Coordinates of C-alpha atoms in Angstrom, one line a residue:
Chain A
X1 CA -23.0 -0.9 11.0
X2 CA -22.4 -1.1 14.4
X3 CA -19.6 0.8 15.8
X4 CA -18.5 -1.8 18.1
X5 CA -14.3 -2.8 18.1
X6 CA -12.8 -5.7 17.3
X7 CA -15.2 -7.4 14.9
X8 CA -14.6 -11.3 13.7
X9 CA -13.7 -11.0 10.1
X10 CA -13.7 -14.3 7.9
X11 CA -12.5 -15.2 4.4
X12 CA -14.1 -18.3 2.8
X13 CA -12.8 -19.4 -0.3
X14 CA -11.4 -16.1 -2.1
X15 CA -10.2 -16.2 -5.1
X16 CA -9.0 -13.5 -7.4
X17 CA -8.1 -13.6 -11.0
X18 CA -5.7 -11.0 -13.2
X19 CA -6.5 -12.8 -16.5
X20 CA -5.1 -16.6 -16.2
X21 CA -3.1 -15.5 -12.8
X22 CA -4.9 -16.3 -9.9
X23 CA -3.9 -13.5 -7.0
X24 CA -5.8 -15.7 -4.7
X25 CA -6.4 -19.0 -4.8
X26 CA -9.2 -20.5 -2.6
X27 CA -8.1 -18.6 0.4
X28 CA -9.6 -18.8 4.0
X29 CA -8.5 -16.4 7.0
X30 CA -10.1 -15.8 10.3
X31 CA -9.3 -13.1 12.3
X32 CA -10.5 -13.2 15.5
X33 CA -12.1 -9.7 17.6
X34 CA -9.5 -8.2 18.7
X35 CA -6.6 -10.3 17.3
X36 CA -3.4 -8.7 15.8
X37 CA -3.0 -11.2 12.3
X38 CA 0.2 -10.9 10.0
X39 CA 0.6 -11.9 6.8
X40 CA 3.6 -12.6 5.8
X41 CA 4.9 -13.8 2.1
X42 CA 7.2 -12.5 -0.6
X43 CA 6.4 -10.0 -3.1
X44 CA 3.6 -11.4 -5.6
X45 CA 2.3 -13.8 -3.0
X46 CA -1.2 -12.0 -2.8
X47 CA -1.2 -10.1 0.3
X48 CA -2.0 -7.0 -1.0
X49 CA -4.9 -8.5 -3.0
X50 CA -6.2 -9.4 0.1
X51 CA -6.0 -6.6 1.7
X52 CA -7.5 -4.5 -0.8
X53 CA -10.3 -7.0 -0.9
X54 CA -10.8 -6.4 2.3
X55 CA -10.9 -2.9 2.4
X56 CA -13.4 -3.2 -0.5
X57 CA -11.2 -1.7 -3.5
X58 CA -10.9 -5.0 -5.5
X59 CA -13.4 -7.2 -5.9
X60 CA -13.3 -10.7 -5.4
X61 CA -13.9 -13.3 -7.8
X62 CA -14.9 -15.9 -6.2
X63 CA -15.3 -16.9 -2.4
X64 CA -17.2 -14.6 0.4
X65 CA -16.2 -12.5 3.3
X66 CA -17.9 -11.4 6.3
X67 CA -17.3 -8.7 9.0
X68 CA -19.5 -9.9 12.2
X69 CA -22.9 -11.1 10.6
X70 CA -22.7 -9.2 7.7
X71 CA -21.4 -10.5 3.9
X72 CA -19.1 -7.6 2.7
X73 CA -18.6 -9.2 -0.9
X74 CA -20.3 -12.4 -2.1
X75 CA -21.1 -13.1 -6.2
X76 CA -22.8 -10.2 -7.3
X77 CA -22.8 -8.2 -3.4
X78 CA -20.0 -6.0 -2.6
X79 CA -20.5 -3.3 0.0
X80 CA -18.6 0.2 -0.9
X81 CA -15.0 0.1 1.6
X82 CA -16.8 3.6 3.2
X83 CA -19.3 1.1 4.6
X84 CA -17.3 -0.8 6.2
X85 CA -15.9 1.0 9.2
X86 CA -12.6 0.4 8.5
X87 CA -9.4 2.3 8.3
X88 CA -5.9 1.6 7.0
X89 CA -2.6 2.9 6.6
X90 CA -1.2 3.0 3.2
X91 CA 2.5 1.7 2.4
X92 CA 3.2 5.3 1.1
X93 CA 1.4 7.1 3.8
X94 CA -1.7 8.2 1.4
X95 CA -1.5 11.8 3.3
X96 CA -3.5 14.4 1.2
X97 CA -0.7 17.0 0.4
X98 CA -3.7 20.0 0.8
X99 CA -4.5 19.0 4.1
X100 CA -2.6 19.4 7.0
X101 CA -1.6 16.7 9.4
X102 CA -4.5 18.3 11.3
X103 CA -7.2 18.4 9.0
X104 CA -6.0 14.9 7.8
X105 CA -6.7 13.2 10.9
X106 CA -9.6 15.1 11.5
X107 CA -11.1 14.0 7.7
X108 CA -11.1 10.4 9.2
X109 CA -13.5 11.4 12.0
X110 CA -16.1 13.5 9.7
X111 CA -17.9 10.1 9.5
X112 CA -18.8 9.9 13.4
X113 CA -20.9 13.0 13.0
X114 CA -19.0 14.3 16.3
X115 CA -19.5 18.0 17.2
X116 CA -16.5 20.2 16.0
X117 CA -15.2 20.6 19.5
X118 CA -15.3 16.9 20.3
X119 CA -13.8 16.3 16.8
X120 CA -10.9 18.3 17.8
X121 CA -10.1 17.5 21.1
X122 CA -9.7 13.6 19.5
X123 CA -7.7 14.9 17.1
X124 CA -5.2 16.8 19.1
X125 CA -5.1 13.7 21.4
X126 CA -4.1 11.7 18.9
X127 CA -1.5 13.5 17.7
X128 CA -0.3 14.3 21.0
X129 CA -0.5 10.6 21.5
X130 CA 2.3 9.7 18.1
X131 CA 4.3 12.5 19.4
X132 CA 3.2 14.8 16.5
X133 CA 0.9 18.0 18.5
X134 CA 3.4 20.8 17.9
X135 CA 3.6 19.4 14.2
X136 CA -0.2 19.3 14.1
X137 CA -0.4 22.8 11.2
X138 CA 2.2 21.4 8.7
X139 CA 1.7 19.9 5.7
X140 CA 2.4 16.2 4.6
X141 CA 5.6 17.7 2.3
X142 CA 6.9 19.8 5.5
X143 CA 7.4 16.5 7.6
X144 CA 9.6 13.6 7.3
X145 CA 8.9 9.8 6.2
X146 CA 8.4 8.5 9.9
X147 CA 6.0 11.8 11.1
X148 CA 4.1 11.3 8.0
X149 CA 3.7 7.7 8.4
X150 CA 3.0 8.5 12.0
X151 CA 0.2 11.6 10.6
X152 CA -1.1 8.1 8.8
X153 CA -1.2 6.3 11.6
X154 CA -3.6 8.3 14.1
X155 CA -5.7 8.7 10.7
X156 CA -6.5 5.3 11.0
X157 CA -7.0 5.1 14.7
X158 CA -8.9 8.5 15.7
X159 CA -12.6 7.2 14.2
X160 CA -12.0 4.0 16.4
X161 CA -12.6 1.6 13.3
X162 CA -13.4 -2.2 14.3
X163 CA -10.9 -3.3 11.2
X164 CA -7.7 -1.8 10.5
X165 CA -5.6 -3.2 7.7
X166 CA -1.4 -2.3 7.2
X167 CA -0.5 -2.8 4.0
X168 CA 3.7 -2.9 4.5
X169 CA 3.2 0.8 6.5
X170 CA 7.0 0.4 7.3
X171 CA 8.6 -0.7 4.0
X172 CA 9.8 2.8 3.0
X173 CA 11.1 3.9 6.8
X174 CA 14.8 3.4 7.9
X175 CA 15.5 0.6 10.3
X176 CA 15.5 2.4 13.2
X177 CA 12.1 4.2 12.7
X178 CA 10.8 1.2 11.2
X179 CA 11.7 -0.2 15.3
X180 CA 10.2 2.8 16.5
X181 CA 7.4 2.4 14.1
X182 CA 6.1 -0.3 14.7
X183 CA 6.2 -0.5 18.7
X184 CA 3.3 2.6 18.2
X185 CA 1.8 0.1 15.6
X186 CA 1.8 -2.2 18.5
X187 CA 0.3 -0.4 21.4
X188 CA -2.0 1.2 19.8
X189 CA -3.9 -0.8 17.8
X190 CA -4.2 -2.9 21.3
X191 CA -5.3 -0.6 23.0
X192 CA -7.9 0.6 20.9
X193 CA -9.3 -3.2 20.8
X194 CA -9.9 -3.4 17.1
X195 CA -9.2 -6.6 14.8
X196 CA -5.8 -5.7 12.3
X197 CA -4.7 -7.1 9.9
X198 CA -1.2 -6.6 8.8
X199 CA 0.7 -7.4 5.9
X200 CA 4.6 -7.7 5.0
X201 CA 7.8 -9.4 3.7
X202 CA 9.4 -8.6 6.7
X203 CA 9.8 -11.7 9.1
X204 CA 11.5 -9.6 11.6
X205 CA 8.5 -7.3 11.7
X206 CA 5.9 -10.3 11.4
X207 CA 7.3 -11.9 14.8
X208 CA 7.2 -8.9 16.5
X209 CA 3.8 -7.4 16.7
X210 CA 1.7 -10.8 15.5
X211 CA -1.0 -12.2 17.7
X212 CA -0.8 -15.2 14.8
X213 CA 1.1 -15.5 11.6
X214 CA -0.2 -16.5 8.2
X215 CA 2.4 -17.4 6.0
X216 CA 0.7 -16.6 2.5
X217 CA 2.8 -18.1 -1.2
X218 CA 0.8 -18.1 -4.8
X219 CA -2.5 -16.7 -3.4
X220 CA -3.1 -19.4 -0.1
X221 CA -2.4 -19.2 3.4
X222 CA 0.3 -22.2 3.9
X223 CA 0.3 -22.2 7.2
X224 CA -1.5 -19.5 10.1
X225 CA -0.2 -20.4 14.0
X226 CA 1.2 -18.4 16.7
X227 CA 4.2 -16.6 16.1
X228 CA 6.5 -19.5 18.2
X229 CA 4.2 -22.3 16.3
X230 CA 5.1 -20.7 13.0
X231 CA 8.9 -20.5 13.9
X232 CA 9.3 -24.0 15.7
X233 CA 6.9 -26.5 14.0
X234 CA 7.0 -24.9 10.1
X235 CA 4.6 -27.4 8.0
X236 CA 5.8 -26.9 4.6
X237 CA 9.5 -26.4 3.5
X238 CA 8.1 -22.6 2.4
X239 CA 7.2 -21.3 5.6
X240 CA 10.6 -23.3 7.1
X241 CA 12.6 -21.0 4.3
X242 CA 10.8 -17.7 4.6
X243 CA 10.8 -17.8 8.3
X244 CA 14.6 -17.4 8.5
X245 CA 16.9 -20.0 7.0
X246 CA 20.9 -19.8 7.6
X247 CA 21.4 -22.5 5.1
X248 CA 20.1 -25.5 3.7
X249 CA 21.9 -29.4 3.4
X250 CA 21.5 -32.4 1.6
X251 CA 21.0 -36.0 2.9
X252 CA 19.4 -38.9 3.2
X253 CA 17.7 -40.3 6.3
X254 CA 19.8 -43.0 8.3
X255 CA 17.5 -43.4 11.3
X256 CA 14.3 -41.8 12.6
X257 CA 13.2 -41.7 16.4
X258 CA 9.8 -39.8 17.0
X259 CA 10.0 -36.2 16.3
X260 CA 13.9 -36.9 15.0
X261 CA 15.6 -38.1 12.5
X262 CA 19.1 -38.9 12.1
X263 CA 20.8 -37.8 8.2
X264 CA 24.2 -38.9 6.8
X265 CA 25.9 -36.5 4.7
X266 CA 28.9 -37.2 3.2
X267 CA 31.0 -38.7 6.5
X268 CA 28.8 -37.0 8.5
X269 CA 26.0 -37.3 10.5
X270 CA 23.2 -34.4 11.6
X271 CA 21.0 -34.6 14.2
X272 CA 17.5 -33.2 13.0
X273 CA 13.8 -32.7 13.9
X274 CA 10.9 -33.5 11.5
X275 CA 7.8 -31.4 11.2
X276 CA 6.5 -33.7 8.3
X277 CA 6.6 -37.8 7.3
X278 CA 9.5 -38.9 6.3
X279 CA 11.2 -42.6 5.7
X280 CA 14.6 -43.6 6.0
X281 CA 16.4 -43.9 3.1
X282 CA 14.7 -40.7 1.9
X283 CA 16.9 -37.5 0.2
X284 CA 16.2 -34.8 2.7
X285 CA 16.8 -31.5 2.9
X286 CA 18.3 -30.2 6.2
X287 CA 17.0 -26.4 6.9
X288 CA 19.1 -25.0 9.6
X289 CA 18.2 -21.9 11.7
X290 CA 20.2 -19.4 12.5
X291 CA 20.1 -19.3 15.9
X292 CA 20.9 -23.4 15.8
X293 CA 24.7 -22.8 14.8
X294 CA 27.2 -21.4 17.0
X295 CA 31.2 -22.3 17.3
X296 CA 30.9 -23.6 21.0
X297 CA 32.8 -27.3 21.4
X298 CA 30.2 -28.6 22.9
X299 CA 27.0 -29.9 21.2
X300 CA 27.3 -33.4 18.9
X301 CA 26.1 -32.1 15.7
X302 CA 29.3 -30.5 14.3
X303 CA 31.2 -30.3 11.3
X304 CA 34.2 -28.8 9.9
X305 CA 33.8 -25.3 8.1
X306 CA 36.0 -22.1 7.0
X307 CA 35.5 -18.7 7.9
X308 CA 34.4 -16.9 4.4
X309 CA 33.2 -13.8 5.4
X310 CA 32.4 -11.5 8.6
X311 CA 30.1 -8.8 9.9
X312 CA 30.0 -6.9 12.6
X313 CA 26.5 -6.2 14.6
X314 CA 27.4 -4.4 17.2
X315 CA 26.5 -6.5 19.9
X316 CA 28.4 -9.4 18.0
X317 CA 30.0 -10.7 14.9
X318 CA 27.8 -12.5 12.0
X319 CA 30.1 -14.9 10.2
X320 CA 28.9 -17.1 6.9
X321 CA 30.9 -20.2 7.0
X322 CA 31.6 -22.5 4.3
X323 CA 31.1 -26.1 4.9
X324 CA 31.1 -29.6 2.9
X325 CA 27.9 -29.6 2.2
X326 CA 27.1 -25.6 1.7
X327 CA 27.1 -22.1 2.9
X328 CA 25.8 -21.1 6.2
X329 CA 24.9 -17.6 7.2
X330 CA 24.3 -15.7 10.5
X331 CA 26.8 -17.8 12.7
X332 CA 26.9 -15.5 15.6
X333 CA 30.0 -14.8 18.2
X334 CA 30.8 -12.5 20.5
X335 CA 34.2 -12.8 19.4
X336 CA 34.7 -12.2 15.5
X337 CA 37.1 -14.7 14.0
X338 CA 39.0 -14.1 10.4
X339 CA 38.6 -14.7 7.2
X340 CA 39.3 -18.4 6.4
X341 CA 40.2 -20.0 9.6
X342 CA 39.2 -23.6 9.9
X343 CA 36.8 -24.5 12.9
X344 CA 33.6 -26.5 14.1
X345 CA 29.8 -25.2 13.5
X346 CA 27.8 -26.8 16.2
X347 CA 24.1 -27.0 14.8
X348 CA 21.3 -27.3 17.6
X349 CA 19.3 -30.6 16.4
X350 CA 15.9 -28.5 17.7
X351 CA 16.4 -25.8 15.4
X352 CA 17.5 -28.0 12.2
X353 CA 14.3 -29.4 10.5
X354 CA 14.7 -31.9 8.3
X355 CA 11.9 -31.8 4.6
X356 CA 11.4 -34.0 1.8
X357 CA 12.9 -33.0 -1.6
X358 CA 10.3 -32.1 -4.0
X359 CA 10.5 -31.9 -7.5
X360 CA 10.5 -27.4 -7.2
X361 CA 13.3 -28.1 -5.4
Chain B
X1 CA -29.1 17.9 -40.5
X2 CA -32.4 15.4 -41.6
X3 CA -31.4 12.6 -38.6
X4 CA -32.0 15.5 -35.7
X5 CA -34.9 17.3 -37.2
X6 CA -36.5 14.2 -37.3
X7 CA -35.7 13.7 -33.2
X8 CA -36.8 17.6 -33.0
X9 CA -33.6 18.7 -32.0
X10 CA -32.7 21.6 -34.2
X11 CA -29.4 22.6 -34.7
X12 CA -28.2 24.0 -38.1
X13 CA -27.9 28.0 -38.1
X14 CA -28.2 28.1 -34.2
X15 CA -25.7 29.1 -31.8
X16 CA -25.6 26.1 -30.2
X17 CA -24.3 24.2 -32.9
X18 CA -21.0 26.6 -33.2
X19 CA -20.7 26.0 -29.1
X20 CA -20.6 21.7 -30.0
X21 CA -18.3 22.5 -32.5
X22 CA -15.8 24.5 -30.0
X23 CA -15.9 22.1 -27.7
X24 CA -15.2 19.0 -29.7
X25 CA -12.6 21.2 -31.5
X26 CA -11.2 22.0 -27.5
X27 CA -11.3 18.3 -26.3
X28 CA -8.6 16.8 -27.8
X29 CA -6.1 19.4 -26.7
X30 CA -7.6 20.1 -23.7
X31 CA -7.6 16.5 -22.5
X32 CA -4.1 16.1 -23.6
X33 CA -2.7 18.9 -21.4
X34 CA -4.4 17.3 -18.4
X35 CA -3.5 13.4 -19.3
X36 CA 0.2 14.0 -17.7
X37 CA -1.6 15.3 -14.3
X38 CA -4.5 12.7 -14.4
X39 CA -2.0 10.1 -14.7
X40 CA 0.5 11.2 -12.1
X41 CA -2.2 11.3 -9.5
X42 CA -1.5 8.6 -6.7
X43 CA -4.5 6.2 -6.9
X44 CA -3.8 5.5 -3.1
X45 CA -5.1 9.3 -2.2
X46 CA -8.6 8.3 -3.4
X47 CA -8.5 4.9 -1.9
X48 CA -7.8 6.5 1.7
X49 CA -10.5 8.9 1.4
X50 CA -12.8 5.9 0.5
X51 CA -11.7 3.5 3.3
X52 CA -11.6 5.8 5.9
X53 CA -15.8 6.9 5.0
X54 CA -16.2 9.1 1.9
X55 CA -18.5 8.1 -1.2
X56 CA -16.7 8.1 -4.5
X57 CA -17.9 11.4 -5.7
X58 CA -17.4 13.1 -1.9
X59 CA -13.4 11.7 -2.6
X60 CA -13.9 13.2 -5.9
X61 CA -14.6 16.6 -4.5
X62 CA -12.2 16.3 -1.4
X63 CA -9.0 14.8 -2.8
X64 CA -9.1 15.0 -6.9
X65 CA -10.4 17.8 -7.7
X66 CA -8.2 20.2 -5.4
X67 CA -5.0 18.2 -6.3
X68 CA -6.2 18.8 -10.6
X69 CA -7.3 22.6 -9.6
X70 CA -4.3 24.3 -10.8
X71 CA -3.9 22.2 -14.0
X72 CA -7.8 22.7 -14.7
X73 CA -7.4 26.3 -14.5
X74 CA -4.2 26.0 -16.8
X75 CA -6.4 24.4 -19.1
X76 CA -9.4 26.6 -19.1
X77 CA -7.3 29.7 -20.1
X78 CA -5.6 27.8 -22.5
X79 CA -9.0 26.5 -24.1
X80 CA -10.6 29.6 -23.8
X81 CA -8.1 32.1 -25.4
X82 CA -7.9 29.2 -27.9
X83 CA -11.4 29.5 -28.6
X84 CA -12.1 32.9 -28.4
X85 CA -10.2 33.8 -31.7
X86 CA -11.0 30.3 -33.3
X87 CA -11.5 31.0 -37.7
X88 CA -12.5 28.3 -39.7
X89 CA -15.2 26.5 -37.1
X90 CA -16.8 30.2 -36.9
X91 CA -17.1 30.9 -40.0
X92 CA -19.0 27.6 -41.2
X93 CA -21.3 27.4 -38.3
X94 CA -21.8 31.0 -37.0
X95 CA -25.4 32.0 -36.7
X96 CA -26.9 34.8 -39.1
X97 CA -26.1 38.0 -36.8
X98 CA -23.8 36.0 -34.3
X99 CA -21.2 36.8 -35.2
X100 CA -18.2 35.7 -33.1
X101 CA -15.1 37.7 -33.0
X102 CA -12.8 36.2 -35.3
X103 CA -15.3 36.6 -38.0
X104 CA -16.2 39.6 -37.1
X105 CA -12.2 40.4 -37.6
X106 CA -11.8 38.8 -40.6
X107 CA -14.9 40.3 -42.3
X108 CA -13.2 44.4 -41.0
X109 CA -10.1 43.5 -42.8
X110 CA -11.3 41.8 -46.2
X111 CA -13.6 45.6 -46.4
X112 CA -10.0 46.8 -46.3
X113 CA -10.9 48.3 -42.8
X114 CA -7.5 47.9 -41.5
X115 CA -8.0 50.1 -38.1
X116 CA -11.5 48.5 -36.9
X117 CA -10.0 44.9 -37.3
X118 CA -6.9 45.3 -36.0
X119 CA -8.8 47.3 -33.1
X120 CA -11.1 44.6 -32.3
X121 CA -8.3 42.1 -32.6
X122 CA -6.3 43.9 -29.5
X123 CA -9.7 44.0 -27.8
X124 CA -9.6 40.5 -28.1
X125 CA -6.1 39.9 -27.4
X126 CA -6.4 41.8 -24.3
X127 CA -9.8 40.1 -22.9
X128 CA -8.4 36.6 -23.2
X129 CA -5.6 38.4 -21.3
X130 CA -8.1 40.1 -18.4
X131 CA -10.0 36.2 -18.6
X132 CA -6.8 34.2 -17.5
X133 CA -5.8 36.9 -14.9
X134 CA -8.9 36.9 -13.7
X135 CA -8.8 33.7 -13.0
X136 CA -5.6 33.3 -11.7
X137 CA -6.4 36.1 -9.1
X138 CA -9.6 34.5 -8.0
X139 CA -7.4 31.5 -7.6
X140 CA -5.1 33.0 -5.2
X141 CA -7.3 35.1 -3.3
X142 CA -10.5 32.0 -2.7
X143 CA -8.8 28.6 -2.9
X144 CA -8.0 27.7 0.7
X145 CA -4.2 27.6 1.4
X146 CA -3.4 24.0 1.1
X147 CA -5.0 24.0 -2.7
X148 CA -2.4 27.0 -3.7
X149 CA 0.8 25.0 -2.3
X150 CA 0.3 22.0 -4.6
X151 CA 2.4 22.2 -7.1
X152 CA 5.0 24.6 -6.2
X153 CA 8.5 23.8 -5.3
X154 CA 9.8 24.3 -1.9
X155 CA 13.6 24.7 -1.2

């Protein structure tokens, strides 16, 4: 294969089966050259299938994927993951505990056929690069969680791969690495132009470094947009709740205008937006972000509500609130309020989006 | 043995034949010792070596078999000084003037020849011993560095 960056990388129709489970189901996911993809879904939801099918160490069942030109795994055809000039960095850093961080990042390269002396001098760039050069003779036990995962990381990038796949390479860091983390992530995968594709729980982490999002539940992409898109305009009550919901109300629609809707609950009545049809007279359910409430008196979505618990964030105070119609979390002031004072929630009708009930729910 | 005469493999009375039988006596304790390091071996150390360009039996002989070295060893001695002064197998199979060692033993001391047996039985004793330091020392003075801290607890 070509050692060229950034290749187009398509999934048509993958499936996977564990026995009568299906990991995937019918799948499809482009990735663009160059583009920085995120999968994002709860735990069982098939990313890591994916993934791995990807990289070559599953096999699908069903369904084809290409890198460029070239069919990876098809029926009966599935090229070995050492031919397909990828790399990737391993959830639990994968670093071989007889190697140093070194020799590590220098096994990744072995495959260019590059003299020894270029072969070094890439390797002690990249270190120098995530910060680890002075660290570059220890072994994988004599660093810490972040320097490993950062030993991991310039693995992956020193041989200049045209795919590189992150399968949740910040799930076992603190939350301050995990910031630092993934900022390196970031920059350099970009500037190294390949195509990545990485995968999480996190929708913190997903918003932050993703070119485009694919929100993946029960083995199929539900819905794959820019980060904004994905955040603003969720298609599917899923992607709504996994995206960051503060809390959910029930109602049924009074009035609808456009790209709003108006829902009476109890004696009150929300302001929404709807992302999907709906009819008046329909039970909806009401998801409400967390950055649509706030205790300001303005605003003419509000209802009554009692202060049940609060957190302080350091820049702020969190508070969850108790209403008529449910629990709201994430209510953030400046100023913290106490426990069980009676005020308003104002809820922002852009950021409340309004589904139809389904049987699941 | 009429089904491997008839293939022309000839086995019965040979030395080869007592070798089979070690080893198939060997295997089941031998692979036991090693299951609990087999298992404990983190599948995503071969799958990096494979993604980022080596075959399946280069990751074999870059990642597994270093990290298995030690308990390999471990299991050599113990198979071998298991082996070396093995009774029963020996004595049904051995080859007419092959004598292995434990036979040879136990034929010294039934002729009431109480110093040559228990002679050769130190001999024994102490050449399973020289075998295992042996290689234990070749161990720690060939396998690169990395391959000797596996293993080994550090404070």
């Amino acid at each position: 294969m070509d050692n060229k960056l950034g290749q187009l990388v398509k999934v048509e129709g993958a499936s996977k089966f564990y026995g009568e489970l299906a990991a995937l189901n019918s799948l499809n996911l482009t990735i663009e050259p160059g583009e920085f993809t995120v999968l994002l879904g709860p735990s069982g939801s098939g990313k890591s299938t994916l993934i791995r099918s990807l990289a070559g160490i599953e096999k699908i069942d069903q369904g084809r994927i290409t890198f460029g030109d070239e069919v990876m795994s098809e029926g009966d055809k599935h090229i070995a993951p050492e031919k397909r000039n990828l790399a990737m960095v391993f959830q639990d850093y994968a670093l071989w505990p007889h190697l140093t961080a070194q020799e590590n990042v220098a096994y990744a390269i072995k495959r260019r056929g590059f003299s020894r002396e270029v072969s070094e001098s890439m390797v002690k760039e990249i270190l120098e690069r995530v910060g680890l050069g002075h660290k570059a003779k220890n072994y994988p036990s004599e660093l810490s969680g972040g320097e490993q995962q950062r030993v991991a990381l310039a693995r992956a990038i020193v041989a200049r791969p045209s795919l590189l796949l992150f399968d949740e390479p910040l799930s076992n860091l603190d939350a301050d690495l995990r910031e630092r983390l993934r900022i390196e992530i970031s920059t350099l995968t970009r500037d190294i132009g390949a195509s990545a594709l990485y995968i999480t729980h996190d929708q913190s982490e997903a918003f932050a470094l993703a070119d485009r999002i694919g929100v993946i539940n029960k083995g199929s992409i539900e819905q794959i947009d820019k980060p904004e898109k994905i955040y603003e305009k969720p298609l599917t009550r899923f992607v709504a709740t996994f995206t960051g919901v503060a809390g959910i109300f029930r109602g049924i629609v009074r009035s609808i205008e456009e790209k709003y809707c108006t829902v009476e609950m109890g004696g009150d009545l929300l302001k929404a937006r709807h992302t999907v049809k709906i009819s008046e007279g329909q039970e909806v359910d009401l998801l409400v972000r967390p950055a649509a409430t706030s205790f300001a008196d303005t605003g003419k979505n509000r209802i009554d509500c009692t202060i049940s618990d609060v957190a302080y964030r350091g820049r702020g105070y969190d508070h969850a609130i108790e209403t008529k119609y449910g629990l709201l979390t994430g209510v953030f002031d400046e100023v913290g309020h106490t426990r069980g004072d009676r005020m308003q929630v104002s809820i922002d009708q852009q950021r409340c989006i309004a589904f139809p009930i389904t049987e699941a729910n | 043995m009429p089904l491997t005469n008839q293939l022309g493999i000839h086995l019965y009375g040979t030395t080869t034949l007592l070798g089979l039988a070690y080893l198939a006596g060997a295997l089941p304790s031998t692979s036991r010792s090693l299951v609990g390091n087999m298992s404990q071996l983190q599948e995503s150390l071969s799958e990096a070596c494979r993604v980022h360009g080596s075959s399946a039996v280069r990751t074999w002989i870059d990642v597994t078999m270093p990290i298995i070295a030690k308990p390999l060893m471990a299991a050599f001695c113990l198979t071998y000084a298991g082996t070396l002064l093995e009774l029963p197998v020996s004595q049904l199979l051995y080859a007419p003037g092959s004598e292995p060692l434990s036979v040879g033993i136990d034929k010294a001391l039934a002729n009431y020849n109480f110093g040559g047996g228990t002679a050769m039985e130190i001999m024994g004793i102490l050449s399973a011993l020289a075998v295992v330091a042996f290689v234990y020392s070749a161990f720690r003075l060939l396998a690169p560095v990395g391959w000797k801290r596996i293993g080994v607890a550090r404070g």
